[in-house]
Amino acid sequence: MASQSSDFQTLSRRYTADKGFRAFIQKGMSGYYKKRDQNKANFQDWQGARDLAAEIKYEAINHLDKYLLEFEEKITARGAKVFWAQNAEAAREYILKVAKENNVHSIIKSKTMTSEEIHLNDALEKQGFGVVESDLGEYIVQLRKEAPFHLVFPAMHLTRRQISDLFQKELGSEPTDEPEKLTMIARDIMRRKYCEADMGISGTNFAIAETGMISITENEGNARLTTSLPKIHVALLGIEKVLPKLEDLSLFLPMLATAGAGQTMTCYNTMYAGPRQLGEPDGPEQMHIVLLDNRRTELLADAEQRDSLGCIRCGACLNICPIFKNVGGYSYGTTYGGPIGSVITPHLRGLKDWKHLSAASSLCGACTEACPVKIDLHHHLLQNRRNGAKTAPNPLEKISFGGFSLMMGHPSLYRLASGLGRIFQPLQGLVNGTILDPLRSWTDSRKLPTLAPQSFHEQWKKQRNRKL
Amino acid sequence: MRISLFVPCFVDQLYPNVAWSVVRVLERLGHEVVFPESQSCCGQPPFNSGYWDDARSSARVTMKAFRDAEVVVGPSGSCVTMIKAFYPDLFKGETDELAARELAAKAHEFSSFLVNVLGVTDVGAKFDGKVTFHDGCHGLRELGIKSEPRALLANVKGLELIEMCEAETCCGFGGTFAVKYATISTAMDEVKCASILETGADTVVSNDSSCLMQIRGMLEKEKSSVRSLHLAEILASR
Ligand code: SF4
């Protein structure tokens, strides 16, 4: 199906045409780069930390069977219920079932990209449950009926003015330009929602096998309230989120904060190890853990690209990606945007429909360099291209590269073509920039190089072979 | 030393002067340069597009052309990356894997060859002008070349190097990407060119002609007075 691919072309054209928008994103990022670099320098050895993180993730991903079972056993022992969801539907059904069985009326959520992946809000709302996002950025995009723009900064594409206008329209608040005031407007509403909610749904940054805990990291304190005030807490996580040991967090928490937001540590880092225990005064009565596969095991089976399951969703690869910075998050049409999204979406949602994302890259490798867990992102894009060409080749490309390799495979043909090129180049000059120009996608914005009067091959032959 | 010159196909067709500049610099340093004429293209375009069978047939021609070479030197971080970093992947498990690895081991990008193999940072060049340097992504991230071209430029008489703020940001070329996703590629080119112009340099230099083709394409279209030259052309000038 060409539609995802043509949607990407259309949207990416629209966003790149908007220079103001591009400058806005670029400016947002430049502040982040500075803080990120300062915090990277706080590590004794950032590259060493990356190596170690990659090693720990390698161990975890290669022994998921062991670590997930250990995690389940430990957290179940303290009264949490663990549900293994094979796919998005199973996960949604389970959460709906819990909500119905407990007569839930109102649901509050903290940030979870995994819930975007399984389209949870839609499913809940269709069944009549009110759902409110408690993360400020998520709340803003929810009010706009949009998906998050970025893994970590869901509303980074909006100006303060736009947010103020939105609040004015949706919440009847006074217009303001001050971030603190905007935050207070949302917080007021949120407070009420926390008290009303009888179910809190959260994501999970890390699950610790050794101790049977989940770790959530956040800056607003909203996840703490979401997970502790309502009587039911549901934590949703992909199966790849498990880490072997508690001490692994001493590396991953500062690393996530640094790579993700240029912070030394995120403001709130909390570990949850089960529902309210006997004798405890507060906390949820029930805790449900939904472990989501949703084709992750297929990615696990791919030895070449398995390391992409190590992703901690920090967003560093998006932040550095010159494609992302120009086309923005919505062009991708996926839950996970940017380089990591281009790598994993073909695995999670089908190569045929999503291989174009792997083609939409200059393969510059900035993502791989930025990734704290050393996922070989840009080489995976190459592998996706290879897999795509093998399973669903583009007929035109197949013919052209067939011809190309025939020509390059025979030095005499290469010389012949090089001569013909010189004959045809003036013809291109006649149509340069017009609709007839086959090279128009280049010539629209860039001047075409001209063939040298003689190739180096010919010049060398004349000048050097004569000498001999 | 007897050096076999690897000339990427588009340098062969579009920028023969770049190849000649490499010849001049190496000969001035007292080395013998040979050019195996049966070479054509390293196979990067089909490789990058996913057509690895087609890439292998181009690559085999390159491997054959340089089979007996002692060292292979080419003026392109990108095409040398194809040989050095990607041939071993491309031929993994194939009968030619050993040959691919052998060629990978003896192939060098021009600036890295000068500095790391020959141990030369001063080639006796002279160039009057303010220059800014663009790091081609393949050379930078696949081959780890960053200090070498700068060390060479630092010894060019009359040359002032002004670093641009986005030196390591991709120019947006990316082979077929530049035409398949022309608007994105152009947007990236705009960021790059703005960063070049911001330095006030009169010349932009790179060790990759493919990046320069992209950058020059936009600078010329915008009728900018900033010139673009390959590092070898600077090093060959006196
Ligand atoms: S791929 Fe790496 S850089 Fe990108 S979000 Fe995941 S962990 Fe972060």
Short mmCIF file of C-alpha atoms in Angstrom, two decimals, chain A residues 22-36 149-150 153 156 260 315-321 324-325:
data_model
loop_
_atom_site.label_atom_id
_atom_site.label_comp_id
_atom_site.label_asym_id
_atom_site.label_seq_id
_atom_site.Cartn_x
_atom_site.Cartn_y
_atom_site.Cartn_z
CA ARG A 22 11.41 24.64 11.44
CA ALA A 23 13.19 27.53 13.12
CA PHE A 24 10.95 27.12 16.18
CA ILE A 25 11.86 23.43 16.55
CA GLN A 26 15.52 24.16 15.90
CA LYS A 27 15.55 26.83 18.58
CA GLY A 28 13.89 24.54 21.10
CA MET A 29 16.57 21.98 20.45
CA SER A 30 19.53 24.30 20.77
CA GLY A 31 18.75 24.88 24.47
CA TYR A 32 18.54 21.14 24.95
CA TYR A 33 21.92 20.51 23.26
CA LYS A 34 23.66 22.85 25.64
CA LYS A 35 22.19 21.29 28.75
CA ARG A 36 22.69 17.78 27.42
CA PHE A 149 4.49 15.24 18.68
CA HIS A 150 7.60 13.81 20.32
CA PHE A 153 8.08 16.48 24.65
CA MET A 156 7.00 20.95 21.85
CA GLY A 260 16.33 12.77 27.19
CA GLY A 315 14.24 10.78 22.43
CA ALA A 316 17.91 11.74 21.97
CA CYS A 317 17.92 10.31 18.46
CA LEU A 318 14.93 12.45 17.51
CA ASN A 319 16.49 15.55 18.99
CA ILE A 320 19.64 15.23 16.93
CA CYS A 321 18.03 13.96 13.73
CA PHE A 324 13.05 14.95 12.44
CA LYS A 325 13.98 18.58 13.04
#
